Amino acid sequence: MATAAILNGERVVVVLFIGLVLFSLPLSLLLHGVALSLLALSALFIEIRAEDDASSSSSLSLFKTRPGASSGIFLGAVTLPVVMLSKLIQLSRALSLRQVPLEELEYLTMQYWATSASSLSVLVFLCMVIWCSPDRTCSPYSRSVMDAKLSLSGIVLFAVVCCVSIAATSHTGFHAVLKLLWVLLHGLAAVKLIQHVLSTFPSCASIGEALLVTAGIVLYFGDMLACTIAKQVTGYLNSLELVSAQYGVKRSEISIIIQGLLLGLLLFPMVFKFVLRIWECSSSSANSESRTYEIGKSLIFFASLGFILIVVVPSWMQFAQDFSVHPLLWVISFVFSEPLKRLSLCMYWVCVIYVSVLRFYNISKNSKIERILLRKYYHLMAVSMFLPALIFQPKFLDLAFGAALAVFLVVEIIRVWRIWPLGQLVHQFMNAFTDHRDSDLLIVSHFSLLLGCALPIWMSSGFNDRPLAPFAGILSLGIGDTMASMVGHKYGVLRWSKTGKKTIEGTAAGITSMLAACSILLPLLASTGYIFTQHWLSLLLAVTVCGLLEAYTAQLDNAFIPLVFYSLLCL
């Protein structure tokens, strides 16, 4: 196997990214760093095996992944665990200064092991798929067998390190078994979910992108489940030490509202499908081609959606947080607690969205400008919308991100199910903004842009000694990615690779623009009360790694780059 084939650009950047995080580890997190290294090595060998030759490619051909994208297994497997480890490094600094309670560090530690277990279980699943392929070479000295053995060795060692670390932080063996079982359940759920995602939405994502999404959803669902259990049987579980410390931490009302709303909408399609089947079975005249059927389907859709959003989801919110009023009334009260600032911000957002969408929709229909370049204007629109709000109204922006993501989910469900009378209209409208990374089945670019800006902000809630960390998505996508595309498209000559379109000029413009934005943003943050704790050398390294990842990766950069940048800013 040629060294050049192993060390392609994307893998080198990911190794550099992991190395920077490991270099910043304190001794108290040494076992976590060892586990991450083993996980990364296993993912690297599996990706090499999956992309090396035709035989291994055919073993994964049962997954219809996004055309034109690499497998992305290495990047997808390590991104969320590295994010959690970076947060652990940040909290360990705060714990040494007694700025956060020990419970928060224990909570995040369980999140780290749960996320790592999700990635590890998917890697085991992929390794088994490759190993059981009928086309693989049976010789015990073949590359396929050797890579599989190396991958499995790393996986086994990772499991050992995980067990040792959890056992060392548990008072009894019974406590350790419960924690390991909880972590294992995350892994099993991730394997089941990624199979469902890749089979239900073929050609919509690479394996790495699907792994990132499934690990995130499983972590979110697991956190919601643990929060519910901690609330339900706190007295019993206090003696077992499963969720009393790790998942009994104080949560804000806004985080509970966002979590309940998003997970309720993710579960809604299954509820709607179940109710629709019951109606079809009970109605002998249900004909999918008739207008009566479409109207009935639409009524069932909106009735089920209203029941989920008004009854089911708020019931869980009140149970988990003890709201004194209905959560919807709490949201209204929160907005009107500062009506001038927050309503003015809402009006500003509505005006920007209306003018931008109307303008760019007409351009996309009548102009010959490349679609991917036209979409970068939406990145600039995101900067103009989110940057002022993040500086002056961060809590309200948290809630607004959750509401916007909920609207996106509802609109996409309407488009996919073709719900009368909006389904076809939404489909035609959204097609004006798609590119090669989207498909008719699922349009993901607007989700990735919104989440890319929102996740660093959501993850920075609570203790945060790095003022630029919440701006990771806005800076990397709104500034760096946009300038890299525009400059590279217009002035780029020197390409990073013979087959790729990314240019050195574009990457340099992206890195320079992000550094310039940081140099303007830091004094502005200092004037609002933030304490400057970001070193310019670490900032330069973070910006450079993100610029190189944007240049080399074939994955959906809106999803990965903000998380990578956020992780490096936390160090």
XYZ file of C-alpha atoms in Angstrom:
571
model
C 0.000 0.000 0.000
C 1.552 3.265 -1.066
C 2.278 5.861 1.584
C 0.784 8.586 -0.608
C -2.463 6.647 -0.786
C -2.585 6.324 3.001
C -1.646 9.911 3.858
C -4.034 11.898 1.699
C -4.757 15.506 2.552
C -7.896 14.970 4.589
C -6.305 12.289 6.776
C -3.212 14.383 7.438
C -5.366 17.317 8.571
C -7.454 15.068 10.834
C -4.269 13.621 12.378
C -3.005 17.167 12.966
C -6.345 18.078 14.547
C -6.234 15.094 16.907
C -2.568 15.749 17.712
C -3.266 19.334 18.815
C -5.972 18.134 21.189
C -3.826 15.330 22.613
C -0.939 17.760 23.096
C -3.174 19.896 25.334
C -4.294 17.021 27.581
C -3.666 17.294 31.337
C -2.458 14.196 33.161
C -5.898 13.671 34.695
C -7.290 12.935 31.207
C -4.462 10.685 30.054
C -6.657 7.574 29.740
C -9.185 9.546 27.704
C -6.413 10.568 25.330
C -5.189 6.977 24.993
C -8.735 5.856 24.185
C -9.087 8.576 21.550
C -5.798 7.543 19.948
C -6.931 3.913 19.726
C -10.285 4.960 18.311
C -8.567 7.137 15.700
C -6.162 4.369 14.641
C -9.030 1.893 14.291
C -11.043 4.354 12.207
C -8.033 5.109 10.006
C -7.350 1.451 9.221
C -11.020 0.781 8.497
C -11.235 3.771 6.160
C -8.085 2.658 4.341
C -9.515 -0.818 3.993
C -12.856 0.553 2.781
C -11.280 2.757 0.089
C -8.161 0.797 -0.835
C -9.296 -1.539 -3.578
C -12.328 -2.716 -5.467
C -12.964 -5.759 -3.278
C -13.368 -3.766 -0.075
C -15.445 -1.162 -1.896
C -17.880 -3.839 -2.961
C -18.170 -5.017 0.639
C -19.633 -1.622 1.569
C -21.653 -1.280 -1.623
C -24.808 -2.228 0.281
C -24.696 1.338 1.622
C -25.709 3.769 -1.125
C -23.687 6.779 -0.050
C -23.559 10.294 -1.461
C -21.998 10.314 -4.963
C -18.639 12.063 -5.253
C -17.810 11.861 -1.544
C -15.192 9.691 0.123
C -16.244 7.360 2.901
C -15.269 9.902 5.579
C -15.052 7.174 8.229
C -11.919 8.578 9.899
C -13.236 12.147 10.186
C -16.754 11.057 11.115
C -15.620 8.671 13.856
C -13.348 11.089 15.731
C -15.101 14.459 15.426
C -17.647 14.220 18.265
C -15.298 12.395 20.684
C -12.665 15.087 20.102
C -15.268 17.804 20.727
C -16.181 16.167 24.038
C -12.521 15.752 24.983
C -11.873 19.434 24.243
C -14.754 20.352 26.530
C -13.279 18.073 29.192
C -9.953 19.902 28.890
C -11.791 23.192 29.279
C -13.751 22.018 32.336
C -10.651 20.510 33.931
C -9.115 23.994 33.914
C -12.219 25.372 35.591
C -12.299 22.552 38.133
C -8.719 23.247 39.167
C -9.783 26.845 39.862
C -13.004 25.648 41.570
C -15.173 27.495 39.057
C -17.406 24.493 38.273
C -18.673 21.635 40.458
C -17.309 18.123 40.084
C -20.736 16.910 38.868
C -20.361 18.815 35.594
C -17.050 17.136 34.851
C -18.527 13.708 35.650
C -21.512 14.442 33.434
C -19.304 15.423 30.496
C -17.073 12.390 31.096
C -20.072 10.099 30.629
C -20.968 12.046 27.490
C -17.446 11.489 26.175
C -17.535 7.732 26.746
C -21.055 7.482 25.316
C -20.029 9.335 22.156
C -16.864 7.278 21.808
C -18.860 4.075 22.273
C -21.204 5.125 19.463
C -18.286 5.660 17.087
C -16.574 2.478 18.253
C -19.685 0.333 17.736
C -20.185 1.651 14.222
C -16.536 0.876 13.472
C -17.032 -2.676 14.742
C -20.081 -2.978 12.501
C -18.194 -1.682 9.433
C -15.252 -3.961 10.201
C -17.600 -6.951 10.328
C -19.174 -5.940 7.013
C -15.747 -5.773 5.358
C -14.565 -8.979 7.043
C -17.686 -10.927 5.984
C -17.528 -9.723 2.397
C -17.531 -12.698 -0.029
C -14.981 -10.858 -2.192
C -12.305 -10.423 0.439
C -8.992 -12.232 0.160
C -8.861 -15.319 2.395
C -5.077 -15.436 2.778
C -4.050 -14.804 6.411
C -1.254 -12.517 5.166
C -3.378 -10.392 2.835
C -3.711 -6.653 3.380
C -7.425 -7.021 4.073
C -6.859 -9.474 6.908
C -3.956 -7.477 8.356
C -5.940 -4.218 8.352
C -8.894 -5.991 9.947
C -6.654 -7.426 12.679
C -5.103 -4.024 13.376
C -8.540 -2.403 13.514
C -9.918 -5.051 15.845
C -6.827 -4.801 18.055
C -7.366 -1.073 18.448
C -11.052 -1.625 19.177
C -10.316 -4.222 21.878
C -7.674 -2.003 23.513
C -10.096 0.934 23.433
C -12.727 -1.164 25.223
C -10.147 -2.129 27.869
C -9.139 1.509 28.453
C -12.804 2.520 28.696
C -13.481 -0.180 31.298
C -10.419 0.787 33.335
C -11.302 4.481 33.296
C -14.936 3.948 34.304
C -13.959 1.417 36.992
C -11.427 3.883 38.422
C -14.109 6.565 38.865
C -16.749 4.229 40.382
C -17.054 3.418 44.065
C -18.084 -0.213 43.556
C -18.015 -2.791 40.803
C -21.805 -2.639 40.540
C -21.661 1.081 39.777
C -19.037 0.443 37.085
C -21.178 -2.272 35.471
C -24.177 0.066 35.314
C -22.111 2.802 33.691
C -20.600 0.391 31.167
C -24.059 -0.909 30.327
C -25.278 2.636 29.772
C -22.336 3.343 27.452
C -22.898 0.053 25.593
C -26.540 0.937 24.963
C -25.391 4.094 23.161
C -23.198 1.980 20.904
C -25.944 -0.490 20.039
C -28.382 2.327 19.326
C -25.844 4.037 17.042
C -25.349 0.881 14.961
C -29.086 0.407 14.583
C -29.663 4.044 13.709
C -26.898 4.346 11.108
C -28.264 1.291 9.320
C -31.689 2.922 9.295
C -30.340 6.276 8.077
C -28.275 4.802 5.230
C -31.118 2.538 4.064
C -33.933 5.096 4.428
C -32.023 7.979 2.838
C -29.808 6.416 0.136
C -27.306 8.666 -1.672
C -27.900 11.476 0.849
C -24.768 11.160 2.997
C -21.366 9.530 3.186
C -20.694 6.977 5.910
C -18.747 9.586 7.893
C -21.552 12.135 7.663
C -24.119 9.514 8.677
C -21.874 8.478 11.588
C -21.636 12.066 12.819
C -25.410 12.530 12.630
C -26.280 9.224 14.288
C -23.750 9.680 17.100
C -25.155 13.140 17.779
C -28.786 11.992 17.759
C -28.059 8.995 19.989
C -26.196 11.234 22.439
C -29.105 13.713 22.457
C -31.721 10.995 22.923
C -29.629 9.332 25.620
C -29.249 12.611 27.463
C -33.012 13.191 27.316
C -33.708 9.659 28.546
C -31.203 9.954 31.387
C -32.620 13.336 32.387
C -36.097 11.782 32.524
C -34.880 8.813 34.571
C -33.017 11.104 36.957
C -36.199 13.101 37.497
C -38.429 10.051 37.854
C -36.479 7.880 40.263
C -33.845 10.149 41.753
C -34.076 8.623 45.216
C -33.424 5.094 43.983
C -30.694 6.012 41.547
C -28.864 8.137 44.089
C -27.777 4.908 45.710
C -26.718 3.452 42.352
C -24.785 6.531 41.184
C -25.882 6.106 37.557
C -27.486 9.448 36.802
C -27.616 11.266 40.124
C -24.318 13.067 39.522
C -23.805 12.673 35.795
C -27.293 13.551 34.571
C -28.777 15.382 37.508
C -26.990 18.646 36.678
C -29.009 21.845 36.520
C -30.390 22.609 33.075
C -31.793 25.873 31.773
C -35.379 26.222 30.633
C -34.217 27.114 27.128
C -32.116 23.955 26.760
C -35.051 21.799 27.923
C -37.405 23.505 25.450
C -35.004 23.048 22.539
C -34.268 19.436 23.426
C -37.920 18.455 23.787
C -38.976 20.295 20.654
C -36.299 18.859 18.374
C -36.545 15.289 19.597
C -40.332 15.431 19.410
C -40.099 16.481 15.753
C -37.542 13.767 15.003
C -39.937 11.164 16.401
C -42.986 12.710 14.726
C -42.552 11.003 11.298
C -42.827 7.582 12.951
C -45.988 8.640 14.795
C -47.492 10.116 11.638
C -46.650 7.020 9.607
C -48.287 4.784 12.231
C -51.472 6.903 12.394
C -51.626 7.117 8.600
C -51.455 3.336 8.270
C -54.278 2.908 10.752
C -56.394 5.381 8.792
C -55.617 3.665 5.491
C -56.563 0.278 6.910
C -59.808 1.571 8.390
C -60.803 3.527 5.289
C -61.775 1.294 2.384
C -61.916 4.255 0.013
C -58.390 5.459 0.722
C -56.847 5.920 -2.717
C -53.425 7.549 -2.836
C -54.249 9.163 -6.185
C -57.499 10.867 -5.082
C -57.867 14.410 -3.798
C -59.914 13.104 -0.853
C -56.966 10.967 0.241
C -54.563 13.922 0.011
C -56.873 16.133 2.075
C -57.368 13.387 4.668
C -53.625 12.778 4.840
C -53.043 16.502 5.309
C -55.599 16.739 8.127
C -54.029 13.761 9.900
C -50.577 15.299 9.491
C -51.428 18.671 11.003
C -53.602 17.141 13.746
C -50.792 14.758 14.753
C -48.223 17.542 14.591
C -50.349 19.802 16.767
C -50.892 17.029 19.317
C -47.139 16.337 19.516
C -46.157 20.009 19.836
C -48.951 21.208 22.114
C -49.560 18.191 24.363
C -46.806 15.541 24.285
C -43.627 17.642 24.085
C -44.734 20.310 26.630
C -45.757 17.530 29.027
C -42.213 16.175 29.015
C -40.801 19.707 29.375
C -42.902 20.395 32.464
C -41.958 17.041 33.931
C -38.221 17.555 33.349
C -37.969 21.198 34.426
C -41.032 21.981 36.605
C -42.262 24.921 34.532
C -44.782 26.970 36.502
C -46.753 27.642 33.302
C -47.136 25.966 29.909
C -43.738 26.088 28.108
C -45.308 28.038 25.225
C -46.458 30.705 27.670
C -42.981 30.675 29.218
C -41.470 31.380 25.791
C -43.871 34.281 25.214
C -43.068 35.676 28.645
C -39.334 35.321 27.948
C -39.597 37.207 24.646
C -41.626 40.048 26.181
C -39.345 40.346 29.210
C -37.192 42.616 27.004
C -39.677 43.506 24.266
C -37.806 46.382 22.659
C -34.552 44.468 22.106
C -35.986 41.063 21.253
C -38.927 42.118 19.098
C -36.684 44.555 17.227
C -34.252 41.709 16.612
C -37.085 39.517 15.318
C -38.221 42.247 12.929
C -34.637 42.673 11.707
C -34.340 38.920 11.077
C -37.634 38.801 9.182
C -36.585 41.697 6.945
C -33.169 40.190 6.208
C -34.654 36.763 5.436
C -37.416 38.158 3.231
C -35.153 40.421 1.184
C -32.361 37.842 0.864
C -34.505 34.836 -0.022
C -36.586 36.772 -2.538
C -33.490 38.278 -4.152
C -31.438 35.076 -4.320
C -34.412 32.985 -5.453
C -34.874 35.225 -8.494
C -31.138 35.184 -9.192
C -30.974 31.399 -8.960
C -33.764 31.053 -11.525
C -32.450 33.565 -14.034
C -28.688 33.798 -13.498
C -25.838 31.632 -14.749
C -23.877 32.061 -11.513
C -22.744 28.721 -10.121
C -25.181 27.386 -7.516
C -22.541 26.669 -4.870
C -21.135 30.207 -5.201
C -24.600 31.724 -4.982
C -25.255 29.785 -1.777
C -22.272 31.454 -0.103
C -24.318 34.635 0.057
C -26.494 32.836 2.583
C -23.400 32.332 4.706
C -22.913 36.099 4.708
C -26.595 36.514 5.563
C -26.034 34.213 8.547
C -23.197 36.464 9.746
C -25.354 39.587 9.498
C -28.185 37.864 11.404
C -26.391 35.923 14.115
C -23.312 37.997 14.978
C -25.125 41.002 16.553
C -27.544 38.703 18.376
C -24.736 36.556 19.787
C -22.966 39.610 21.208
C -25.991 41.376 22.700
C -28.750 38.732 23.083
C -27.089 35.285 23.390
C -29.892 33.590 25.366
C -32.549 34.767 22.950
C -30.398 33.568 20.052
C -30.250 30.096 21.654
C -34.034 29.946 21.631
C -34.256 31.388 18.111
C -31.896 28.707 16.778
C -34.113 26.009 18.266
C -37.233 27.572 16.743
C -35.584 27.939 13.337
C -34.381 24.344 13.352
C -37.882 23.182 14.317
C -39.350 25.135 11.396
C -36.779 23.602 9.041
C -37.692 20.118 10.245
C -41.419 20.702 9.777
C -40.915 22.171 6.302
C -38.657 19.287 5.245
C -41.173 16.719 6.528
C -43.903 18.485 4.538
C -41.703 18.431 1.438
C -40.695 14.771 1.773
C -44.236 13.531 2.459
C -45.735 15.939 -0.131
C -48.358 17.171 2.321
C -51.184 18.994 0.540
C -51.306 21.892 -0.257
C -47.740 22.967 0.604
C -45.627 19.922 -0.227
C -45.137 20.455 -3.946
C -44.693 24.224 -3.585
C -42.007 23.762 -0.921
C -40.268 21.158 -3.088
C -40.122 23.494 -6.106
C -38.910 26.385 -3.960
C -36.182 24.399 -2.197
C -34.865 23.000 -5.489
C -33.722 26.501 -6.401
C -31.103 26.375 -3.626
C -29.792 22.802 -3.880
C -26.410 21.657 -5.158
C -24.622 18.353 -5.767
C -24.619 17.505 -2.048
C -28.418 17.475 -1.880
C -30.856 15.009 -3.386
C -34.546 14.962 -4.214
C -35.095 12.681 -1.249
C -33.442 14.841 1.405
C -32.114 18.407 1.337
C -29.548 18.903 4.102
C -27.496 21.994 3.270
C -29.684 24.485 5.124
C -29.734 22.171 8.165
C -25.953 21.909 8.181
C -25.513 25.689 7.895
C -27.918 26.400 10.744
C -26.507 23.667 12.985
C -22.950 24.666 12.110
C -23.653 28.129 13.517
C -25.822 26.949 16.430
C -23.880 24.017 17.906
C -20.809 26.004 19.072
C -23.168 28.492 20.735
C -25.223 25.794 22.448
C -22.125 23.912 23.603
C -20.627 27.104 25.062
C -23.471 27.558 27.538
C -22.350 27.413 31.155
C -18.655 27.776 31.859
C -16.659 29.158 28.947
C -13.224 30.760 29.339
C -12.668 31.097 25.587
C -14.735 34.043 24.296
C -14.266 33.125 20.619
C -15.567 29.551 21.020
C -19.283 30.433 20.556
C -18.376 32.247 17.322
C -16.711 29.166 15.799
C -19.548 28.416 13.375
C -20.154 32.006 12.321
C -16.450 32.659 11.752
C -15.640 29.400 9.947
C -18.737 29.220 7.727
C -19.865 32.810 7.413
C -16.410 34.332 6.966
C -13.739 31.719 6.175
C -15.682 29.316 3.955
C -17.384 32.149 2.075
C -14.176 34.048 1.316
C -12.370 30.853 0.347
C -15.063 29.996 -2.220
C -15.372 33.486 -3.668
C -11.661 34.213 -3.951
C -10.851 30.696 -5.107
C -13.551 30.799 -7.790
C -12.538 34.199 -9.147
C -8.769 34.295 -8.671
C -7.717 30.732 -7.865
C -5.052 29.196 -10.110
C -2.980 26.818 -7.984
C -5.047 23.762 -7.015
C -4.395 21.593 -3.978
C -4.870 18.447 -6.048
C -5.226 17.550 -9.688
C -8.776 16.274 -9.307
C -10.133 18.775 -6.767
C -11.479 22.290 -7.284
C -10.101 23.900 -4.109
C -7.261 26.354 -4.663
C -4.380 27.588 -2.544
C -5.470 31.189 -3.129
C -8.944 30.441 -1.815
C -7.607 28.702 1.287
C -5.236 31.574 2.011
C -8.121 34.042 1.654
C -10.258 31.996 4.040
C -7.537 31.812 6.690
C -6.664 35.507 6.358
C -10.293 36.622 6.540
C -10.922 34.554 9.691
C -7.855 36.023 11.399
C -8.957 39.517 10.391
C -12.455 38.889 11.747
C -11.000 37.612 15.030
C -8.782 40.683 15.361
C -11.884 42.879 15.028
C -14.113 40.711 17.201
C -11.806 40.346 20.207
C -11.629 44.084 21.075
C -15.404 44.295 20.577
C -15.928 41.417 23.001
C -13.505 42.979 25.470
C -15.623 46.150 25.456
C -18.705 44.113 26.439
C -17.020 42.516 29.464
C -15.313 39.383 28.116
C -11.848 38.603 29.448
C -9.266 37.935 26.740
C -7.810 34.451 27.223
C -7.137 33.346 23.645
C -3.478 33.131 22.607
C -2.747 34.225 19.054
C -0.553 31.196 18.337
C -3.323 28.767 19.265
C -5.779 30.867 17.273
C -3.498 30.767 14.226
C -3.195 26.977 14.488
C -6.969 26.581 14.820
C -7.689 28.795 11.822
C -5.039 27.064 9.707
C -6.321 23.561 10.489
C -9.872 24.607 9.585
C -8.704 26.210 6.347
C -6.794 23.077 5.339
C -9.741 20.840 6.242
C -12.018 22.947 4.056
C -9.520 22.592 1.225
C -9.083 18.827 1.441
C -12.261 17.273 2.774
C -14.854 15.758 0.460
C -17.387 15.671 3.307
C -20.107 18.206 4.038
C -17.875 20.955 5.371
C -20.744 22.855 7.014
C -21.105 19.937 9.424
C -17.461 19.252 10.319
C -15.530 22.524 10.116
C -17.434 24.392 12.877
C -16.994 21.466 15.291
C -13.279 21.192 14.504
C -12.789 24.934 14.926
C -14.780 24.952 18.169
C -12.701 22.098 19.588
C -9.436 23.869 18.857
C -10.687 27.172 20.281
C -11.531 25.440 23.589
C -7.921 24.332 24.128
